[in-house]
Every structure is written in structure tokens, then in C-alpha cells.
CSV table of C-alpha atoms in Angstrom, one decimal:
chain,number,residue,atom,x,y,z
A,1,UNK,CA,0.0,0.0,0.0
A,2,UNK,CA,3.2,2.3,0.5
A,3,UNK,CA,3.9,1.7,-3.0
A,4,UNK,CA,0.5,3.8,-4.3
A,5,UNK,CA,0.4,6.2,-1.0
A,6,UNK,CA,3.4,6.7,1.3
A,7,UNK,CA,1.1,8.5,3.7
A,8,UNK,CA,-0.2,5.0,5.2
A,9,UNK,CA,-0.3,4.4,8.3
A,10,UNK,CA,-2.2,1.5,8.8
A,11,UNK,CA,-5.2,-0.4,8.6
A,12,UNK,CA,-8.7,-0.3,10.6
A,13,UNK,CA,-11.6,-2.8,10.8
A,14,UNK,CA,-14.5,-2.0,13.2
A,15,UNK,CA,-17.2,-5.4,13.3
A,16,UNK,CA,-20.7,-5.0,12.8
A,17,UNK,CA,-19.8,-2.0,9.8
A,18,UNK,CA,-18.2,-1.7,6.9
A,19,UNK,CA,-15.4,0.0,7.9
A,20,UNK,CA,-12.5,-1.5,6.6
A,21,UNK,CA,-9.8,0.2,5.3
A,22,UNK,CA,-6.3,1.6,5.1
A,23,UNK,CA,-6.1,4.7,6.6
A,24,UNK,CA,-3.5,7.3,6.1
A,25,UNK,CA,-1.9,11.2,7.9
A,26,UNK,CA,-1.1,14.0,5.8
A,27,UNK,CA,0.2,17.7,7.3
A,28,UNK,CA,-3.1,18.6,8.1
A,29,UNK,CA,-6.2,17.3,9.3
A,30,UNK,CA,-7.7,19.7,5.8
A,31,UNK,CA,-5.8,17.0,2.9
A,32,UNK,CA,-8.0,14.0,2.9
A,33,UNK,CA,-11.3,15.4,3.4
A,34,UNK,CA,-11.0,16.0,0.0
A,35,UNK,CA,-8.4,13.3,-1.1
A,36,UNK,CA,-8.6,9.7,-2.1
A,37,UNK,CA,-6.5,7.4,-1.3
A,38,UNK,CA,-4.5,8.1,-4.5
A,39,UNK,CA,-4.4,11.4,-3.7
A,40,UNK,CA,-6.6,13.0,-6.4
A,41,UNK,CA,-9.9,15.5,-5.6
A,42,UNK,CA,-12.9,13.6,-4.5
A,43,UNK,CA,-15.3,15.1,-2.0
A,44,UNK,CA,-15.6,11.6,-0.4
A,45,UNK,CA,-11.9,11.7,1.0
A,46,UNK,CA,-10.5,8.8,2.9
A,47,UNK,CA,-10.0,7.9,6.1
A,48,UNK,CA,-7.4,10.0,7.9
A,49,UNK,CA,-5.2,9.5,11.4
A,50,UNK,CA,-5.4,13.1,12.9
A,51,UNK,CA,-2.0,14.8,12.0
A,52,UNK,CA,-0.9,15.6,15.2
A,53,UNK,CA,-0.3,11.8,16.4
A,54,UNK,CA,2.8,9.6,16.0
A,55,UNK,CA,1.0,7.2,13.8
A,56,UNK,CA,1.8,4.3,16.8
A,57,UNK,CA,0.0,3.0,19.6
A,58,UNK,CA,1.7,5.4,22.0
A,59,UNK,CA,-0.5,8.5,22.1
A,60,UNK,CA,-2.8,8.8,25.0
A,61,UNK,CA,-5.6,9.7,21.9
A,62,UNK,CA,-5.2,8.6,18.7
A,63,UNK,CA,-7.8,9.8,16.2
A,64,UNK,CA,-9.1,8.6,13.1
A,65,UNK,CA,-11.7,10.7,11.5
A,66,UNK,CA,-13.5,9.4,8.0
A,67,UNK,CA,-16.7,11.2,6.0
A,68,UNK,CA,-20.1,9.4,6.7
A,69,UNK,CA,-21.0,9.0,3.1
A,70,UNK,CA,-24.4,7.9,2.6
A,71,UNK,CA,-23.6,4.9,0.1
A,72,UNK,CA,-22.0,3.4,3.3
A,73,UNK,CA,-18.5,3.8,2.6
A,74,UNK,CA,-15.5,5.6,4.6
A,75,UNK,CA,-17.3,6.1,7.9
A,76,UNK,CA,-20.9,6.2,6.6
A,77,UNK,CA,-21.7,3.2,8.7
A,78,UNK,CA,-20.3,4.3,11.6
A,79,UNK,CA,-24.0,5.5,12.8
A,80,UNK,CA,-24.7,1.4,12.7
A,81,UNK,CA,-23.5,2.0,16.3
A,82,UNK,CA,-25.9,3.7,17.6
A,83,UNK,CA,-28.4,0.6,17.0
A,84,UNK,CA,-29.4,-2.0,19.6
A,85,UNK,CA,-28.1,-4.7,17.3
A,86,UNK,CA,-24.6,-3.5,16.8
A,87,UNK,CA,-24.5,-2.8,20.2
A,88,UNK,CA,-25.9,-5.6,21.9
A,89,UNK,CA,-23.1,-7.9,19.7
A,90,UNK,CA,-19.8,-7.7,21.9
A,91,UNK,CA,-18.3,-9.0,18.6
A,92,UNK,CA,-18.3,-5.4,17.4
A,93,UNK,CA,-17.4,-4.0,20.5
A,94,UNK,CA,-13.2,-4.5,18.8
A,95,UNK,CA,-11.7,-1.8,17.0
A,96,UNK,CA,-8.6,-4.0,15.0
A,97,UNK,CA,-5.4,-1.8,14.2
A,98,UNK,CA,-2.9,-2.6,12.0
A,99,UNK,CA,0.1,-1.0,11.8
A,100,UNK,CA,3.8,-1.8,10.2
A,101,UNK,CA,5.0,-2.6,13.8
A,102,UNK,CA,2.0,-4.4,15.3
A,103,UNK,CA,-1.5,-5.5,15.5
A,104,UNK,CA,-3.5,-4.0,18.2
A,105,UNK,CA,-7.0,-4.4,20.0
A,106,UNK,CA,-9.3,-1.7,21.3
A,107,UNK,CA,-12.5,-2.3,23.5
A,108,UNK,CA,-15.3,0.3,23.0
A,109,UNK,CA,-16.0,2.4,25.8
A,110,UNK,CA,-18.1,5.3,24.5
A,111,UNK,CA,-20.2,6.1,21.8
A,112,UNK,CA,-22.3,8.9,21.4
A,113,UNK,CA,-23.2,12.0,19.3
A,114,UNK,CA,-22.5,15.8,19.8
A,115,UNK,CA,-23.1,19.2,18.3
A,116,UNK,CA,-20.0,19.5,16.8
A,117,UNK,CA,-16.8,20.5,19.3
A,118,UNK,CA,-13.3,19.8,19.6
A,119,UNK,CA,-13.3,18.9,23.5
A,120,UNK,CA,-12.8,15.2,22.2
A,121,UNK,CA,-10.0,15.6,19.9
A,122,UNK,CA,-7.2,16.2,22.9
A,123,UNK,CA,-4.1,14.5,22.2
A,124,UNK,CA,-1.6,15.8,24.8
A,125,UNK,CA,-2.5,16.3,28.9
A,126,UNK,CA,-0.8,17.8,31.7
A,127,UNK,CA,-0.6,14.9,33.7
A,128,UNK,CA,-3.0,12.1,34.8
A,129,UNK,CA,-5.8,14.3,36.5
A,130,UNK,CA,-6.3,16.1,33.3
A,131,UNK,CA,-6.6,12.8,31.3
A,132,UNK,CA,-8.7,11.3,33.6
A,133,UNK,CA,-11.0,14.5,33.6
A,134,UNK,CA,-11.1,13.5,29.9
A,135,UNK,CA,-12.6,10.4,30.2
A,136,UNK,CA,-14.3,10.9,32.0
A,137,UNK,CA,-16.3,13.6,30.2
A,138,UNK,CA,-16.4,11.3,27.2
A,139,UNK,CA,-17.1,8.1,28.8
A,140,UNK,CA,-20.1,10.3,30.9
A,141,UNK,CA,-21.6,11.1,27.0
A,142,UNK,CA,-22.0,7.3,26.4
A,143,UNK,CA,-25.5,6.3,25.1
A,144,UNK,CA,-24.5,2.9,26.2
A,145,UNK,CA,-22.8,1.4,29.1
A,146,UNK,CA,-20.1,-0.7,28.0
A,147,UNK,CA,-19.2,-2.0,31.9
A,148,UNK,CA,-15.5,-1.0,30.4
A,149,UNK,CA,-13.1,0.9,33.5
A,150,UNK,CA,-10.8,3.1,31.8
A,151,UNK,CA,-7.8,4.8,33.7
A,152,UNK,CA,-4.9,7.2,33.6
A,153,UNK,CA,-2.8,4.5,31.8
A,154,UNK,CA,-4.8,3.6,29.3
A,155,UNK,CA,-4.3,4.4,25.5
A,156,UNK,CA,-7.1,5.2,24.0
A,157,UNK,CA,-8.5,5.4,20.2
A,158,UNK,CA,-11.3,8.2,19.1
A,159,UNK,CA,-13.3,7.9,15.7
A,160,UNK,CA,-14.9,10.7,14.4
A,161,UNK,CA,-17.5,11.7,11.6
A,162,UNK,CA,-20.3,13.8,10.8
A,163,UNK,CA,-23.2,12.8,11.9
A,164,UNK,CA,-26.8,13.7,9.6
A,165,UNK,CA,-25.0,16.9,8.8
A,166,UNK,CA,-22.2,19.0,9.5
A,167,UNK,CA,-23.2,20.3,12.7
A,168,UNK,CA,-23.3,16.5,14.6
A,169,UNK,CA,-21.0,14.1,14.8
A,170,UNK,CA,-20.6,10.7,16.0
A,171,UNK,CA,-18.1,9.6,18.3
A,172,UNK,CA,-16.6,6.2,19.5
A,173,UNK,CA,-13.4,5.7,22.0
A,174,UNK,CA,-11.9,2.4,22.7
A,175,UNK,CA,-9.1,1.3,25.2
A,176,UNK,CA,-5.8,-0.5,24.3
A,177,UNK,CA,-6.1,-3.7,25.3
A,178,UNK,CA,-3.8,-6.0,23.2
A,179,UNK,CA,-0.6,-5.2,21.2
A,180,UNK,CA,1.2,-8.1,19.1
A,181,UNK,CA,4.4,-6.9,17.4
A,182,UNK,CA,5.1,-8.2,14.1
């Protein structure tokens, strides 16, 4: 995949959606929201790591962000979430990462929709107390109780897309809980 864009990073697959795809960082968080993966104009985009994160598993929040596109593609079933079924499946309740150095494992832990805000996206904190005022303000915006503790050490992974229009989103954050280096 390096070979067509060097701006990989990795690969995500979320169950119960059809998310399923390469996803890639540019210089901005502005370049794929209007770039394909072959880094031509299309209004559809791709699916983008926020540009402010290493690309690894270290960062206390990495972000991926994706357009909800109403044919289903890039994040367009991401609002599959927010129904009983997908919910009530602890199959789907695993994010899968895959990155050059290793395959990882997230556990849902929030999902939810907002007005749109930034008070999510945080990828640096002071110290613990300010990341565990974090999740706890986005664990407290869960429509659905995942009976999943999350705590100061914990690494954790945001998805992000519009939600309806351009003045919602929807949001899911998942914990760390397995790394396998390659």
C-alpha cells in the first residue's frame, strides 16, 4: 500500500460496519477530506489518522476521522453503532489496528453523538488528573454502558464523523487492550 500512497499508516476494521480500510496522515487534518486514497480530488476523501499523532500506539488519543458517506463507505456506517443490534453484539465492541509494527485491539468504551466540538479531539495532557477528567467527560456522553473501566494509563482510540450533517458528529473511543508486534 506504501507503494501507491506513502502516507499510510495503517489499517482499521470495526465489526458490525463496513469500515475496513487503510487509513493514512497527511500535514493537516484539511488534505483528505478532499483526497482519495490516491491522492486525487474527490469530495468523499478517505480515512485519515489526525495529524498531530505519531502514527503508533503510544499516544494517549489517537484519532481517526472518515466522512459518513451515505452509500456506506469511509465512515458512513459508523452510525450502525448507535443501533441496539450492533450494540448488543460484543463482537463489534473491537476496533482492529494494524500498523507496520504491530496489531492492536481496542475495547469500545463510549459512543455517542455531539453538536460539533473539539473537547474530544485532545491528544496531549498535563498529567494524569487532566486525562482522567477526559474520560471521564467522554465516557459520561456514552449512550451505552459498555461496563469497560478506563484509567490514567490507558491508551485510547477516538473515531470521528459527521453525523446527519455537518453540525453533529458521532463519536466512539476504545481502550488498548492487546498489542502483538510483528
Amino acid at each position: 500500500l506504501k507503494s501507491i500512497n506513502s502516507d499510510v499508516k495503517g489499517w482499521i476494521q470495526l465489526g458490525g460496519t463496513s469500515i475496513n480500510y487503510p487509513f493514512v496522515q497527511g500535514n493537516d487534518n484539511k488534505y483528505y477530506l478532499s483526497h482519495s486514497f490516491y491522492k486525487k480530488y474527490n469530495q468523499a476523501g478517505w480515512v485519515f489518522l489526525d495529524y498531530r499523532n505519531l502514527g503508533s500506539s503510544n499516544d494517549k488519543n489517537t484519532i481517526i476521522y472518515g466522512h459518513a458517506l451515505k452509500a456506506g463507505s469511509m465512515f458512513g456506517t459508523l452510525k450502525d453503532i448507535l443501533k441496539s443490534s450492533w450494540q448488543n453484539n460484543m463482537n463489534n465492541h473491537i476496533v482492529k489496528i494494524s500498523i507496520e509494527e504491530e496489531n492492536t485491539l481496542w475495547q469500545v468504551f463510549s459512543i455517542y453523538t455531539i453538536p460539533t466540538t473539539s473537547d474530544y479531539l485532545q491528544i496531549k495532557f498535563n498529567d494524569n488528573a487532566d486525562f482522567i477528567d477526559f474520560i471521564n467527560k467522554i465516557s459520561d456522553r456514552s449512550i451505552y454502558n459498555f461496563n469497560t473501566s478506563v484509567n490514567e494509563n490507558d491508551k485510547i482510540l477516538t473515531l470521528s464523523s459527521c453525523y446527519i450533517n455537518s453540525d453533529n458528529k458521532i463519536v466512539l473511543h476504545a481502550k488498548l487492550i492487546k498489542r502483538q508486534k510483528k
